[in-house]
Short mmCIF file of C-alpha atoms and ligand atoms in Angstrom, two decimals:
data_model
loop_
_atom_site.label_atom_id
_atom_site.label_comp_id
_atom_site.label_asym_id
_atom_site.label_seq_id
_atom_site.Cartn_x
_atom_site.Cartn_y
_atom_site.Cartn_z
CA UNK U 46 0.00 0.00 0.00
CA UNK U 47 1.32 3.45 -0.94
CA UNK U 48 1.42 6.35 1.47
CA UNK U 49 1.62 10.08 0.79
CA UNK U 50 5.10 10.03 2.23
CA UNK U 51 6.26 7.71 -0.57
CA UNK U 52 6.10 10.75 -2.83
CA UNK U 53 8.45 12.92 -0.79
CA UNK U 54 11.61 12.67 -2.88
CA UNK U 55 15.04 11.68 -1.64
CA UNK U 56 17.69 14.41 -1.58
CA UNK U 57 18.26 15.61 -5.15
CA UNK U 58 21.59 14.60 -6.63
CA UNK U 59 21.85 17.23 -9.39
CA UNK U 60 21.60 20.99 -9.66
CA UNK U 61 19.91 22.54 -12.66
CA UNK U 62 19.91 26.27 -13.46
CA UNK U 63 17.19 26.42 -16.08
CA UNK U 64 15.42 24.51 -18.78
CA UNK U 65 12.09 23.84 -20.42
CA UNK U 66 9.78 20.98 -21.20
CA UNK U 67 6.62 20.48 -23.19
CA UNK U 68 3.95 17.85 -22.58
CA UNK U 69 0.47 17.14 -23.83
CA UNK U 70 -2.09 15.39 -21.69
CA UNK U 71 -5.57 14.30 -22.76
CA UNK U 72 -8.95 14.67 -21.19
CA UNK U 73 -10.72 11.50 -20.01
CA UNK U 74 -14.31 10.35 -19.74
CA UNK U 75 -15.39 8.49 -16.62
CA UNK U 76 -17.48 5.33 -16.98
CA UNK U 77 -17.84 4.90 -13.22
CA UNK U 78 -17.99 8.41 -11.82
CA UNK U 79 -15.96 10.12 -9.13
CA UNK U 80 -18.45 12.27 -7.24
CA UNK U 81 -17.71 13.02 -3.60
CA UNK U 82 -14.35 13.30 -1.90
CA UNK U 83 -12.63 13.39 1.47
CA UNK U 84 -9.77 15.59 2.72
CA UNK U 85 -6.74 15.96 0.44
CA UNK U 86 -8.45 14.92 -2.76
CA UNK U 87 -9.14 11.37 -1.60
CA UNK U 88 -12.12 10.04 -3.60
CA UNK U 89 -15.20 8.80 -1.77
CA UNK U 90 -15.44 5.94 -4.28
CA UNK U 91 -13.30 4.39 -6.99
CA UNK U 92 -13.81 5.39 -10.61
CA UNK U 93 -12.66 4.24 -14.05
CA UNK U 94 -12.31 6.14 -17.31
CA UNK U 95 -11.42 5.91 -20.95
CA UNK U 96 -8.50 8.15 -21.79
CA UNK U 97 -9.29 10.41 -24.76
CA UNK U 98 -7.03 11.11 -27.69
CA UNK U 99 -7.92 14.40 -29.36
CA UNK U 100 -9.16 16.61 -26.54
CA UNK U 101 -5.97 17.62 -24.85
CA UNK U 102 -3.92 20.36 -23.25
CA UNK U 103 -0.45 21.26 -24.48
CA UNK U 104 1.71 22.87 -21.81
CA UNK U 105 5.19 24.29 -22.07
CA UNK U 106 7.03 24.85 -18.82
CA UNK U 107 10.15 27.03 -18.68
CA UNK U 108 12.01 27.28 -15.40
CA UNK U 109 14.97 29.33 -14.16
CA UNK U 110 16.66 29.44 -10.75
CA UNK U 111 15.78 32.54 -8.78
CA UNK U 112 17.61 34.46 -6.04
CA UNK U 113 15.58 33.33 -3.05
CA UNK U 114 13.33 30.40 -2.18
CA UNK U 115 10.73 32.30 -0.21
CA UNK U 116 7.67 32.18 -2.47
CA UNK U 117 6.18 30.59 -5.56
CA UNK U 118 6.89 32.63 -8.63
CA UNK U 119 5.28 31.96 -12.00
CA UNK U 120 3.74 33.54 -15.07
CA UNK U 121 0.77 31.94 -16.72
CA UNK U 122 0.00 32.21 -20.40
CA UNK U 123 -3.09 30.77 -22.04
CA UNK U 124 -2.86 30.63 -25.84
CA UNK U 125 0.05 33.04 -25.63
CA UNK U 126 -1.80 35.65 -23.55
CA UNK U 127 -1.22 36.35 -19.88
CA UNK U 128 -4.11 34.82 -17.93
CA UNK U 129 -4.38 36.28 -14.45
CA UNK U 130 -7.65 34.54 -13.56
CA UNK U 131 -6.09 31.05 -13.83
CA UNK U 132 -3.34 31.99 -11.39
CA UNK U 133 -5.12 31.35 -8.07
CA UNK U 134 -5.86 27.78 -9.17
CA UNK U 135 -2.19 27.16 -10.01
CA UNK U 136 -1.09 28.83 -6.80
CA UNK U 137 -3.37 26.54 -4.82
CA UNK U 138 -2.00 23.55 -6.73
CA UNK U 139 1.59 24.63 -5.94
CA UNK U 140 0.67 24.93 -2.27
CA UNK U 141 -0.79 21.42 -2.27
CA UNK U 142 2.19 19.81 -3.99
CA UNK U 143 5.08 21.87 -2.53
CA UNK U 144 5.71 19.26 0.15
CA UNK U 145 6.31 16.63 -2.56
CA UNK U 146 8.26 18.91 -4.93
CA UNK U 147 10.73 20.76 -2.69
CA UNK U 148 12.27 22.57 -5.69
CA UNK U 149 9.12 24.58 -6.43
CA UNK U 150 10.20 27.74 -4.61
CA UNK U 151 13.72 27.67 -6.07
CA UNK U 152 12.61 28.51 -9.61
CA UNK U 153 10.59 31.03 -11.52
CA UNK U 154 8.25 29.18 -13.89
CA UNK U 155 6.61 30.25 -17.11
CA UNK U 156 3.61 28.06 -17.82
CA UNK U 157 2.38 28.38 -21.37
CA UNK U 158 -0.73 26.36 -22.07
CA UNK U 159 -3.34 25.77 -24.76
CA UNK U 160 -6.14 23.31 -25.46
CA UNK U 161 -6.96 21.49 -28.68
CA UNK U 162 -10.69 21.84 -28.01
CA UNK U 163 -12.55 25.13 -28.28
CA UNK U 164 -12.21 26.99 -25.07
CA UNK U 165 -15.46 27.48 -23.18
CA UNK U 166 -16.81 24.41 -25.00
CA UNK U 167 -17.96 23.22 -21.60
CA UNK U 168 -15.33 20.47 -21.82
CA UNK U 169 -13.49 20.44 -18.53
CA UNK U 170 -9.89 21.36 -19.15
CA UNK U 171 -8.89 20.82 -15.54
CA UNK U 172 -8.13 17.11 -16.06
CA UNK U 173 -5.92 17.57 -19.11
CA UNK U 174 -4.47 20.85 -17.82
CA UNK U 175 -3.45 19.57 -14.42
CA UNK U 176 -2.09 16.35 -15.91
CA UNK U 177 0.04 18.26 -18.45
CA UNK U 178 1.43 20.51 -15.71
CA UNK U 179 2.17 17.54 -13.46
CA UNK U 180 4.08 15.79 -16.27
CA UNK U 181 6.23 18.87 -16.79
CA UNK U 182 6.97 19.19 -13.09
CA UNK U 183 8.02 15.54 -12.99
CA UNK U 184 10.36 16.17 -15.92
CA UNK U 185 12.00 18.90 -13.83
CA UNK U 186 12.25 16.56 -10.86
CA UNK U 187 13.75 13.83 -13.00
CA UNK U 188 16.58 16.20 -13.99
CA UNK U 189 17.25 16.85 -10.32
CA UNK U 190 17.08 13.15 -9.53
CA UNK U 191 17.92 11.12 -12.65
CA UNK U 192 17.90 7.82 -10.76
CA UNK U 193 14.10 7.89 -10.58
CA UNK U 194 12.35 4.94 -12.24
CA UNK U 195 9.76 5.32 -14.97
CA UNK U 196 7.22 3.71 -12.70
CA UNK U 197 7.81 6.34 -10.02
CA UNK U 198 7.75 9.10 -12.65
CA UNK U 199 4.27 8.21 -13.90
CA UNK U 200 2.84 7.23 -10.53
CA UNK U 201 3.96 10.48 -8.95
CA UNK U 202 2.76 12.49 -11.97
CA UNK U 203 -0.70 11.00 -11.41
CA UNK U 204 -0.43 11.62 -7.66
CA UNK U 205 0.39 15.31 -8.29
CA UNK U 206 -2.30 15.69 -10.96
CA UNK U 207 -4.85 14.35 -8.46
CA UNK U 208 -3.93 17.12 -6.05
CA UNK U 209 -4.71 19.61 -8.84
CA UNK U 210 -8.00 18.01 -9.88
CA UNK U 211 -9.16 14.53 -8.94
CA UNK U 212 -10.06 13.32 -12.40
CA UNK U 213 -6.69 14.57 -13.74
CA UNK U 214 -4.96 11.59 -12.16
CA UNK U 215 -6.71 9.43 -14.78
CA UNK U 216 -5.15 11.42 -17.67
CA UNK U 217 -1.53 10.33 -17.29
CA UNK U 218 -0.98 6.85 -18.67
CA UNK U 219 -3.01 4.03 -20.16
CA UNK U 220 -6.20 3.69 -22.20
CA UNK U 221 -8.41 2.58 -19.34
CA UNK U 222 -7.50 4.00 -15.95
CA UNK U 223 -8.87 3.17 -12.50
CA UNK U 224 -8.50 5.47 -9.52
CA UNK U 225 -9.46 4.64 -5.96
CA UNK U 226 -9.06 1.60 -3.75
CA UNK U 227 -11.03 -1.33 -5.09
CA UNK U 228 -10.55 -4.78 -3.55
CA UNK U 229 -10.67 -6.55 -6.93
CA UNK U 230 -8.22 -4.30 -8.74
CA UNK U 231 -4.68 -5.16 -7.75
CA UNK U 232 -2.54 -2.08 -7.24
CA UNK U 233 -5.47 0.35 -7.20
CA UNK U 234 -5.01 3.35 -4.95
CA UNK U 235 -6.81 6.42 -3.67
CA UNK U 236 -3.59 8.35 -4.28
CA UNK U 237 -3.14 7.92 -8.04
CA UNK U 238 -4.65 6.36 -11.13
CA UNK U 239 -3.48 2.96 -12.41
CA UNK U 240 -3.67 1.49 -15.86
CA UNK U 241 -6.50 -1.07 -15.74
CA UNK U 242 -4.51 -4.25 -15.12
CA UNK U 243 -6.78 -6.96 -16.60
CA UNK U 244 -7.88 -8.22 -19.98
CA UNK U 245 -9.79 -5.80 -22.19
CA UNK U 246 -11.81 -7.36 -24.99
CA UNK U 247 -11.24 -6.26 -28.58
CA UNK U 248 -14.75 -4.76 -28.60
CA UNK U 249 -13.31 -1.89 -26.59
CA UNK U 250 -10.26 -1.31 -28.77
CA UNK U 251 -10.49 2.09 -30.49
CA UNK U 252 -13.77 2.85 -28.71
CA UNK U 253 -15.23 6.10 -30.02
CA UNK U 254 -16.45 9.11 -28.05
CA UNK U 255 -18.26 11.83 -29.95
CA UNK U 256 -18.85 14.78 -27.66
CA UNK U 257 -22.01 16.70 -28.44
CA UNK U 258 -21.66 20.30 -27.28
CA UNK U 259 -25.10 21.07 -25.94
CA UNK U 260 -24.32 24.06 -23.79
CA UNK U 261 -21.10 25.97 -23.69
CA UNK U 262 -22.12 28.40 -20.96
CA UNK U 263 -20.53 28.63 -17.54
CA UNK U 264 -21.81 25.93 -15.22
CA UNK U 265 -24.05 27.28 -12.47
CA UNK U 266 -22.51 24.89 -9.96
CA UNK U 267 -18.83 23.92 -10.04
CA UNK U 268 -17.63 20.34 -9.57
CA UNK U 269 -15.94 21.41 -6.35
CA UNK U 270 -19.26 22.51 -4.89
CA UNK U 271 -20.96 19.38 -6.24
CA UNK U 272 -18.41 17.08 -4.61
CA UNK U 273 -18.88 18.95 -1.36
CA UNK U 274 -22.62 18.39 -1.42
CA UNK U 275 -22.01 14.64 -1.20
CA UNK U 276 -21.18 15.21 2.47
CA UNK U 277 -24.49 14.81 4.33
CA UNK U 278 -26.14 13.66 1.11
CA UNK U 279 -29.05 11.32 1.94
CA UNK U 280 -28.02 8.73 -0.66
CA UNK U 281 -24.23 9.04 -0.36
CA UNK U 282 -23.40 5.71 1.23
CA UNK U 283 -25.62 3.76 -1.17
CA UNK U 284 -24.12 5.62 -4.09
CA UNK U 285 -20.54 4.93 -3.00
CA UNK U 286 -21.34 1.22 -2.58
CA UNK U 287 -22.96 1.20 -6.03
CA UNK U 288 -19.80 2.64 -7.60
CA UNK U 289 -17.81 -0.27 -6.16
CA UNK U 290 -20.38 -2.74 -7.56
CA UNK U 291 -20.37 -1.11 -10.97
CA UNK U 292 -16.59 -1.16 -11.13
CA UNK U 293 -16.64 -4.88 -10.29
CA UNK U 294 -19.19 -5.41 -13.05
CA UNK U 295 -16.95 -3.57 -15.51
CA UNK U 296 -14.02 -5.85 -14.71
CA UNK U 297 -16.10 -8.77 -16.01
CA UNK U 298 -17.54 -6.76 -18.90
CA UNK U 299 -14.14 -5.58 -20.11
CA UNK U 300 -13.06 -9.19 -20.26
CA UNK U 301 -16.18 -10.62 -21.93
CA UNK U 302 -16.82 -7.73 -24.31
CA UNK U 303 -20.53 -7.78 -23.39
CA UNK U 304 -21.69 -4.47 -24.85
CA UNK U 305 -25.27 -4.70 -23.58
CA UNK U 306 -24.00 -5.04 -20.05
CA UNK U 307 -21.49 -2.22 -20.65
CA UNK U 308 -24.25 0.11 -21.81
CA UNK U 309 -26.34 -0.61 -18.72
CA UNK U 310 -23.53 0.21 -16.31
CA UNK U 311 -22.35 3.31 -18.17
CA UNK U 312 -25.75 4.92 -18.71
CA UNK U 313 -26.83 4.15 -15.15
CA UNK U 314 -23.64 5.78 -13.84
CA UNK U 315 -24.30 8.92 -15.89
CA UNK U 316 -27.88 9.25 -14.72
CA UNK U 317 -26.92 8.46 -11.12
CA UNK U 318 -24.33 11.25 -11.18
CA UNK U 319 -27.01 13.70 -12.20
CA UNK U 320 -29.50 12.18 -9.77
CA UNK U 321 -26.99 12.95 -6.99
CA UNK U 322 -27.00 16.58 -8.12
CA UNK U 323 -30.78 16.72 -8.20
CA UNK U 324 -31.03 15.23 -4.70
CA UNK U 325 -28.33 17.38 -3.07
CA UNK U 326 -29.30 20.17 -0.73
CA UNK U 327 -29.22 22.68 -2.32
CA UNK U 328 -30.28 20.73 -5.42
CA UNK U 329 -29.29 21.63 -8.94
CA UNK U 330 -29.65 20.46 -12.54
CA UNK U 331 -26.84 20.65 -15.08
CA UNK U 332 -28.64 18.86 -17.90
CA UNK U 333 -30.45 21.01 -20.46
CA UNK U 334 -33.60 20.14 -22.42
CA UNK U 335 -31.42 19.14 -25.37
CA UNK U 336 -29.44 16.75 -23.16
CA UNK U 337 -32.68 14.82 -22.63
CA UNK U 338 -33.68 15.07 -26.28
CA UNK U 339 -30.35 13.47 -27.22
CA UNK U 340 -30.67 10.71 -24.62
CA UNK U 341 -34.14 9.82 -25.87
CA UNK U 342 -33.02 9.87 -29.49
CA UNK U 343 -30.09 7.53 -28.65
CA UNK U 344 -32.45 5.12 -26.89
CA UNK U 345 -34.85 5.12 -29.83
CA UNK U 346 -32.06 4.61 -32.37
CA UNK U 347 -30.52 1.80 -30.33
CA UNK U 348 -33.88 0.08 -29.95
CA UNK U 349 -34.64 0.26 -33.63
CA UNK U 350 -31.22 -0.57 -35.05
CA UNK U 351 -29.61 -2.66 -32.27
CA UNK U 352 -26.44 -0.62 -32.82
CA UNK U 353 -24.61 -0.68 -29.44
CA UNK U 354 -24.31 3.06 -28.95
CA UNK U 355 -24.77 4.67 -25.55
CA UNK U 356 -24.23 7.94 -23.75
CA UNK U 357 -22.49 9.24 -20.70
CA UNK U 358 -22.43 12.67 -19.10
CA UNK U 359 -19.91 14.57 -17.08
CA UNK U 360 -20.74 17.43 -14.76
CA UNK U 361 -22.47 19.48 -17.43
CA UNK U 362 -25.01 19.42 -20.24
CA UNK U 363 -22.79 17.95 -22.97
CA UNK U 364 -23.36 14.36 -24.04
CA UNK U 365 -20.57 11.88 -24.72
CA UNK U 366 -21.75 9.34 -27.30
CA UNK U 367 -19.80 6.08 -26.88
CA UNK U 368 -19.65 3.29 -29.48
CA UNK U 369 -17.33 0.67 -30.94
CA UNK U 370 -15.23 1.60 -33.95
CA UNK U 371 -16.97 -0.90 -36.26
CA UNK U 372 -20.30 0.96 -36.08
CA UNK U 373 -18.81 4.47 -36.51
CA UNK U 374 -20.25 5.04 -39.92
CA UNK U 375 -23.81 4.29 -38.79
CA UNK U 376 -23.49 6.29 -35.59
CA UNK U 377 -21.93 9.33 -37.26
CA UNK U 378 -24.71 9.31 -39.84
CA UNK U 379 -27.27 9.14 -37.01
CA UNK U 380 -25.52 12.03 -35.22
CA UNK U 381 -25.54 14.09 -38.43
CA UNK U 382 -29.18 13.31 -39.20
CA UNK U 383 -30.73 13.45 -35.76
CA UNK U 384 -28.48 14.88 -33.05
CA UNK U 385 -26.57 17.82 -34.52
CA UNK U 386 -29.69 19.95 -34.28
CA UNK U 387 -29.55 19.68 -30.49
CA UNK U 388 -25.94 20.92 -30.34
CA UNK U 389 -25.07 24.55 -29.79
CA UNK U 390 -24.14 25.92 -33.22
CA UNK U 391 -24.22 22.33 -34.46
CA UNK U 392 -20.89 21.65 -32.75
CA UNK U 393 -19.50 18.27 -31.79
CA UNK U 394 -16.04 16.78 -31.35
CA UNK U 395 -14.98 13.34 -32.56
CA UNK U 396 -12.67 11.63 -30.15
CA UNK U 397 -11.62 8.10 -29.27
CA UNK U 398 -9.63 6.15 -26.74
CA UNK U 399 -6.00 7.28 -26.45
CA UNK U 400 -2.90 6.40 -24.49
CA UNK U 401 -2.26 9.28 -22.14
CA UNK U 402 0.30 12.03 -21.80
CA UNK U 403 3.15 12.56 -24.26
CA UNK U 404 6.35 14.52 -24.12
CA UNK U 405 6.88 16.78 -27.14
C1 DP6 K 563 -18.34 14.40 -12.97
O1 DP6 K 563 -12.04 16.03 -11.07
O2 DP6 K 563 -13.33 18.05 -11.84
O3 DP6 K 563 -16.31 14.53 -14.19
O4 DP6 K 563 -11.25 16.99 -7.89
O5 DP6 K 563 -12.75 18.94 -7.49
O6 DP6 K 563 -11.16 18.96 -9.42
P1 DP6 K 563 -12.04 18.12 -8.51
O7 DP6 K 563 -13.19 17.51 -9.40
P2 DP6 K 563 -13.19 16.94 -10.87
O8 DP6 K 563 -14.53 16.09 -10.85
C2 DP6 K 563 -14.91 15.33 -11.96
C3 DP6 K 563 -16.25 14.80 -11.79
C4 DP6 K 563 -16.85 14.09 -12.96
C5 DP6 K 563 -16.70 12.58 -12.84
C6 DP6 K 563 -15.37 11.96 -13.14
O9 DP6 K 563 -14.62 12.50 -13.96
O10 DP6 K 563 -15.11 10.90 -12.56
#
């Protein structure tokens, strides 16, 4: 079992004056949802996600030794422009990880970041953004301590990303990533995401995710607030137990390739997530009328055609349409014919399972 203290590094063996790195990290889509957390970004239940391929953040990190080591010092650029309003979030992240990255106050950093997906598309960039930043910081640490193993590098990157945003720990490495202690997943941890360690049937190879952009507006309730409302939530303990059950079911489903069973788990998870929001106090709704129109249209299409397409939702109104590669043509035609009209400005993004972060 890993402890927080495993991520406090040994004394660095090298000194480095300056340098720069560039990493991309993808977004991910949860199949079993993380909703509710304890102190220090420990999830209330385990979750599992598909790593995406096209929706990603690209982050360049330049660093240079500074005179003193009193404070954090960094500039933040988003698409080449200084972005003051992102700074508090990064500052908070630095505070959370400083204990594990003792070099942080020794350098001035320039963080230059951009996303491949339209900004304000309602796609959460916190997962890909925090993962990309964590990868860069681990590259710095590896220069200071070259003896570090690859395993430690990726594990700690996920650990750090989690402290930035929980779901970000699932955007580091692997196509299917589990996060949170689960008795039946060897090596699983509340502290970092792990590549799903068991057999995955060919049915899930190249799985497709077409993201329908239903509403690009600011969310009325942030994920942070939503997670918080799971404390004292009347259904919390049942929900957390259900997440464990659903993850166990997925272990079997990934092996057998049973798409009907997959669809049941995934759609139930999506609706349960939103049911938790609707039954919080205060209660809230993030789905929009068009979210429901799309869900109903998918159900009708699936019933009529038997094409194994399903949906999931994250903490917003957008719909992720999930389907195997071999039915892409039919599903994309269906999206064009029947779903595009429900998207804001007809916008959607075609994505698929990917492998995680990459150094550029
Ligand atoms: C609905 O990871 O954004 O997407 O840890 O507070 O940053 P913080 O929350 P965040 O929550 C994601 C919630 C979700 C489900 C999921 O990705 O598992």
